[in-house]
Amino acid sequence: MQLRLDKFLADAGYGTRSEVKQLIRRGEVLVDGKRASGPEQKVDITQNSVTVSGETVFYEPLSYYILNKPEGVLSASRDGREKTVVDLIPEPKRRDLFPVGRLDRDTTGLLLITNDGKLSNRLMAPGKHVPKTYRATVEGTLPENLAELFAAGVDIGDDRPTAPATVVILDGTDDDSIEGSVIPAGDNGDEEADRSGVMSTETASSPADPITHQVELTITEGRYHQVKRMFEAVGCHVTGLERIRIADLTLPQELPRGSVLKITYEELMARLGI
Ligand code: URA
């Protein structure tokens, strides 16, 4: 496929069309080892080798990766100083890739990386309401009516409450998890734990030994720090957060933290079920 050199470089993430024209005019772009003649020069990305300031340009029109994001990595394309999720792609330097939405630096789990802007918009645009599920470790006493509160939407300090969200308490064994409801913590503080593993209020009041819950929360928006702020709004604190699902796409169990899986558009769509 033949493309104009300036379009090719812009698509490959080397800047806007006018920025890449400057690179070409300054003689920083070589095609098959020779100085590019101009922005309109045609290149065939399967045949020609293009370098910018000595760096080989790698590009393919549409790429999709599933990343199991580790802690401590920035959800960004590239950063002068810090390691980003795109740096975890083992293929040669790609400047066109970006994460679909953002996870906080300390959030782990499922993150898609692509150069497909349309797909990113389809998954992340506020109007699309694509469900994203998080597993959170939460400290504090969960309100008895947590499910109702989250279903109704909570005030997290924005101009409007959050959209309806669903919650599953995972405390105790899998069989004990309670979908859409919360087991009360006990009203007299004498019980150590009820059958879901939610500790008594007596234990809750000990600052040295805070109650910790495992909770699955599904939201359909992507506001800044949304999950953490939703739990703060009900008096609790998220100490660990992992994204485990986007639509029907579940974080593959066999994918180690920090690893990526490259998949085709068709496979991704089948897994997402959208
Ligand atoms: N909500 C958060 O609070 N953090 C994330 O990284 C994602 C959702």
Coordinates of N, CA and C in Angstrom, one line a residue, residues 92-196:
P92 N 9.3 -3.6 18.5 CA 10.1 -2.4 18.4 C 9.3 -1.2 18.6
K93 N 10.1 -0.1 19.0 CA 9.5 1.2 19.4 C 8.3 1.6 18.5
R94 N 7.1 1.7 19.1 CA 6.0 2.1 18.3 C 5.5 3.4 18.9
R95 N 5.4 4.5 18.0 CA 5.0 5.8 18.5 C 3.5 6.0 18.3
D96 N 2.8 5.1 17.7 CA 1.4 5.3 17.3 C 0.5 4.7 18.4
L97 N 1.0 3.9 19.3 CA 0.1 3.2 20.2 C -0.3 4.1 21.4
F98 N -1.4 3.8 22.0 CA -1.9 4.5 23.2 C -2.8 3.6 24.0
P99 N -2.9 3.9 25.3 CA -3.9 3.1 26.1 C -5.3 3.5 25.8
V100 N -6.2 2.6 25.9 CA -7.7 2.9 25.8 C -8.1 3.3 27.2
G101 N -8.3 4.6 27.4 CA -8.6 5.0 28.8 C -7.4 5.0 29.7
R102 N -7.6 5.3 30.9 CA -6.4 5.3 31.8 C -6.7 4.6 33.1
L103 N -5.7 3.9 33.6 CA -5.8 3.4 35.0 C -4.8 4.2 35.8
D104 N -5.1 4.3 37.1 CA -4.2 5.1 37.9 C -2.8 4.3 38.0
R105 N -1.8 5.0 38.4 CA -0.5 4.4 38.5 C -0.5 3.1 39.3
D106 N -1.2 3.2 40.4 CA -1.2 2.0 41.4 C -2.3 1.0 41.0
T107 N -3.1 1.2 40.0 CA -4.1 0.3 39.6 C -3.5 -0.8 38.7
T108 N -3.9 -2.0 38.9 CA -3.4 -3.1 38.0 C -4.5 -3.6 37.1
G109 N -4.1 -4.6 36.2 CA -5.1 -5.3 35.5 C -5.3 -4.9 34.0
L110 N -6.5 -5.2 33.6 CA -6.8 -5.1 32.2 C -6.8 -3.8 31.5
L111 N -5.9 -3.6 30.5 CA -5.8 -2.4 29.8 C -5.6 -2.7 28.3
L112 N -6.4 -2.1 27.5 CA -6.1 -2.3 26.0 C -5.2 -1.3 25.5
I113 N -4.3 -1.7 24.6 CA -3.4 -0.7 23.9 C -3.6 -0.9 22.4
T114 N -3.7 0.2 21.7 CA -4.0 0.1 20.3 C -3.6 1.4 19.6
N115 N -3.7 1.4 18.3 CA -3.6 2.7 17.5 C -4.9 3.0 16.8
D116 N -6.0 2.3 17.3 CA -7.3 2.4 16.7 C -8.2 3.4 17.4
G117 N -8.2 4.7 17.0 CA -8.9 5.7 17.7 C -10.4 5.5 17.7
K118 N -10.9 4.9 16.7 CA -12.4 4.7 16.6 C -12.8 3.7 17.7
L119 N -12.0 2.6 17.8 CA -12.4 1.6 18.8 C -12.2 2.2 20.2
S120 N -11.2 3.0 20.4 CA -11.0 3.6 21.7 C -12.2 4.5 22.1
N121 N -12.7 5.2 21.1 CA -13.8 6.1 21.4 C -15.1 5.3 21.7
R122 N -15.2 4.2 20.9 CA -16.4 3.3 21.1 C -16.4 2.7 22.5
L123 N -15.2 2.4 23.1 CA -15.2 1.8 24.4 C -15.2 2.8 25.5
M124 N -14.7 4.0 25.3 CA -14.5 5.0 26.4 C -15.4 6.2 26.3
A125 N -16.1 6.5 25.2 CA -16.9 7.7 25.2 C -18.0 7.6 26.2
P126 N -18.2 8.7 27.0 CA -19.2 8.7 28.1 C -20.6 8.2 27.6
G127 N -21.0 8.5 26.4 CA -22.3 8.1 26.0 C -22.5 6.6 25.7
K128 N -21.4 5.9 25.6 CA -21.4 4.5 25.2 C -21.8 3.6 26.4
H129 N -21.5 4.0 27.6 CA -21.8 3.2 28.8 C -21.3 1.8 28.7
V130 N -20.1 1.6 28.3 CA -19.5 0.2 28.3 C -19.1 -0.2 29.7
P131 N -19.6 -1.3 30.2 CA -19.3 -1.7 31.6 C -17.8 -2.0 31.8
K132 N -17.3 -1.6 32.9 CA -15.9 -1.9 33.3 C -16.0 -2.4 34.7
T133 N -15.4 -3.6 35.0 CA -15.5 -4.2 36.3 C -14.1 -4.2 37.0
Y134 N -14.1 -3.7 38.2 CA -12.9 -3.6 39.1 C -13.1 -4.5 40.3
R135 N -11.9 -5.1 40.7 CA -11.9 -5.8 42.0 C -11.1 -4.9 42.9
A136 N -11.8 -4.5 44.0 CA -11.2 -3.5 44.9 C -11.0 -4.1 46.3
T137 N -9.9 -3.8 46.9 CA -9.7 -4.0 48.3 C -10.0 -2.8 49.0
V138 N -11.0 -2.9 49.9 CA -11.6 -1.7 50.5 C -11.5 -1.7 52.0
E139 N -11.0 -0.7 52.6 CA -10.9 -0.6 54.1 C -12.0 0.2 54.6
G140 N -12.6 -0.2 55.7 CA -13.6 0.6 56.4 C -14.9 -0.3 56.5
T141 N -15.9 0.3 57.1 CA -17.2 -0.4 57.3 C -18.1 0.0 56.1
L142 N -18.4 -1.1 55.3 CA -19.3 -0.8 54.2 C -20.7 -0.5 54.7
P143 N -21.4 0.5 54.1 CA -22.8 0.7 54.5 C -23.6 -0.5 54.2
E144 N -24.6 -0.7 55.0 CA -25.5 -1.9 54.7 C -26.2 -1.7 53.4
N145 N -26.5 -0.5 53.0 CA -27.2 -0.3 51.8 C -26.3 0.2 50.6
L146 N -25.1 -0.3 50.7 CA -24.1 0.0 49.7 C -24.6 -0.2 48.2
A147 N -25.2 -1.4 48.0 CA -25.7 -1.7 46.7 C -26.7 -0.7 46.2
E148 N -27.6 -0.3 47.1 CA -28.6 0.7 46.8 C -28.0 2.1 46.5
L149 N -27.0 2.4 47.4 CA -26.4 3.7 47.2 C -25.7 3.8 45.8
F150 N -24.9 2.7 45.5 CA -24.2 2.7 44.2 C -25.2 2.6 43.0
A151 N -26.3 1.9 43.2 CA -27.2 1.8 42.1 C -27.9 3.1 41.9
A152 N -28.1 3.9 42.9 CA -28.8 5.2 42.8 C -27.8 6.2 42.2
G153 N -26.5 6.0 42.4 CA -25.5 7.1 42.0 C -25.1 7.8 43.2
V154 N -23.8 8.1 43.4 CA -23.3 8.8 44.5 C -22.7 10.1 44.1
D155 N -22.7 11.1 45.1 CA -22.1 12.4 44.9 C -20.6 12.2 45.1
I156 N -19.8 12.4 44.1 CA -18.3 12.3 44.3 C -17.7 13.6 44.1
G157 N -18.5 14.7 44.2 CA -18.0 16.0 44.1 C -18.0 16.6 42.6
D158 N -18.5 15.9 41.7 CA -18.7 16.4 40.3 C -20.0 17.1 40.2
D159 N -20.3 17.6 39.0 CA -21.5 18.4 38.8 C -22.7 17.5 38.8
R160 N -22.6 16.2 38.7 CA -23.7 15.3 38.8 C -23.3 13.9 39.4
P161 N -24.2 13.2 40.0 CA -23.9 11.9 40.7 C -23.4 10.9 39.6
T162 N -22.8 9.9 40.1 CA -22.3 8.8 39.3 C -23.5 8.1 38.7
A163 N -23.3 7.5 37.5 CA -24.3 6.6 36.9 C -24.5 5.4 37.7
P164 N -25.6 4.7 37.6 CA -25.8 3.4 38.4 C -24.7 2.5 38.2
A165 N -24.3 1.9 39.3 CA -23.2 0.9 39.3 C -23.6 -0.3 40.2
T166 N -23.1 -1.5 39.8 CA -23.4 -2.7 40.6 C -22.2 -3.2 41.4
V167 N -22.5 -3.8 42.5 CA -21.5 -4.2 43.4 C -21.7 -5.6 43.9
V168 N -20.6 -6.3 44.0 CA -20.7 -7.7 44.6 C -19.6 -7.8 45.7
I169 N -20.1 -8.2 46.9 CA -19.1 -8.3 48.0 C -18.6 -9.7 47.9
L170 N -17.2 -9.8 47.9 CA -16.6 -11.1 47.7 C -16.0 -11.7 49.0
D171 N -16.3 -11.0 50.1 CA -15.7 -11.5 51.4 C -16.1 -13.0 51.6
G172 N -15.3 -13.7 52.3 CA -15.6 -15.1 52.5 C -15.3 -16.0 51.3
T173 N -15.9 -17.1 51.2 CA -15.7 -18.0 50.1 C -16.5 -17.5 48.9
D174 N -16.2 -18.0 47.7 CA -17.0 -17.6 46.5 C -18.5 -17.9 46.7
D175 N -18.8 -19.0 47.4 CA -20.2 -19.3 47.6 C -20.9 -18.3 48.4
D176 N -20.2 -17.5 49.2 CA -20.8 -16.6 50.1 C -20.9 -15.2 49.5
S177 N -20.4 -15.0 48.3 CA -20.4 -13.6 47.8 C -21.9 -13.3 47.5
I178 N -22.2 -12.0 47.8 CA -23.6 -11.6 47.7 C -23.7 -10.5 46.6
E179 N -24.4 -10.9 45.6 CA -24.5 -10.0 44.5 C -25.5 -8.9 44.8
G180 N -25.0 -7.6 44.6 CA -25.9 -6.5 44.7 C -26.4 -6.2 46.1
S181 N -25.7 -6.8 47.1 CA -26.2 -6.4 48.5 C -25.0 -6.6 49.4
V182 N -25.1 -6.0 50.6 CA -24.1 -6.1 51.6 C -24.6 -6.7 52.8
I183 N -23.8 -7.6 53.4 CA -24.2 -8.2 54.6 C -23.9 -7.2 55.7
P184 N -24.9 -6.9 56.6 CA -24.6 -6.0 57.7 C -23.5 -6.4 58.6
A185 N -22.8 -5.4 59.2 CA -21.6 -5.8 60.0 C -22.0 -6.2 61.4
G186 N -23.3 -6.3 61.7 CA -23.7 -6.7 63.1 C -24.0 -5.5 63.9
D187 N -25.0 -5.6 64.7 CA -25.4 -4.3 65.3 C -24.9 -4.1 66.7
N188 N -24.4 -5.2 67.4 CA -23.9 -4.9 68.7 C -22.4 -5.0 68.9
G189 N -21.7 -5.3 67.8 CA -20.3 -5.3 67.9 C -19.7 -6.6 68.6
D190 N -20.6 -7.5 68.9 CA -20.1 -8.7 69.7 C -19.6 -9.8 68.7
E191 N -20.2 -9.9 67.5 CA -19.9 -10.9 66.6 C -18.5 -10.6 66.0
E192 N -17.7 -11.7 65.8 CA -16.4 -11.5 65.1 C -16.6 -11.3 63.6
A193 N -17.4 -12.1 63.0 CA -17.7 -12.0 61.6 C -19.0 -12.7 61.3
D194 N -19.7 -12.1 60.3 CA -20.9 -12.9 59.9 C -20.5 -13.8 58.7
R195 N -21.5 -14.4 58.1 CA -21.2 -15.5 57.2 C -20.5 -15.1 55.9
S196 N -20.5 -13.8 55.6 CA -19.8 -13.3 54.4 C -18.4 -12.9 54.7

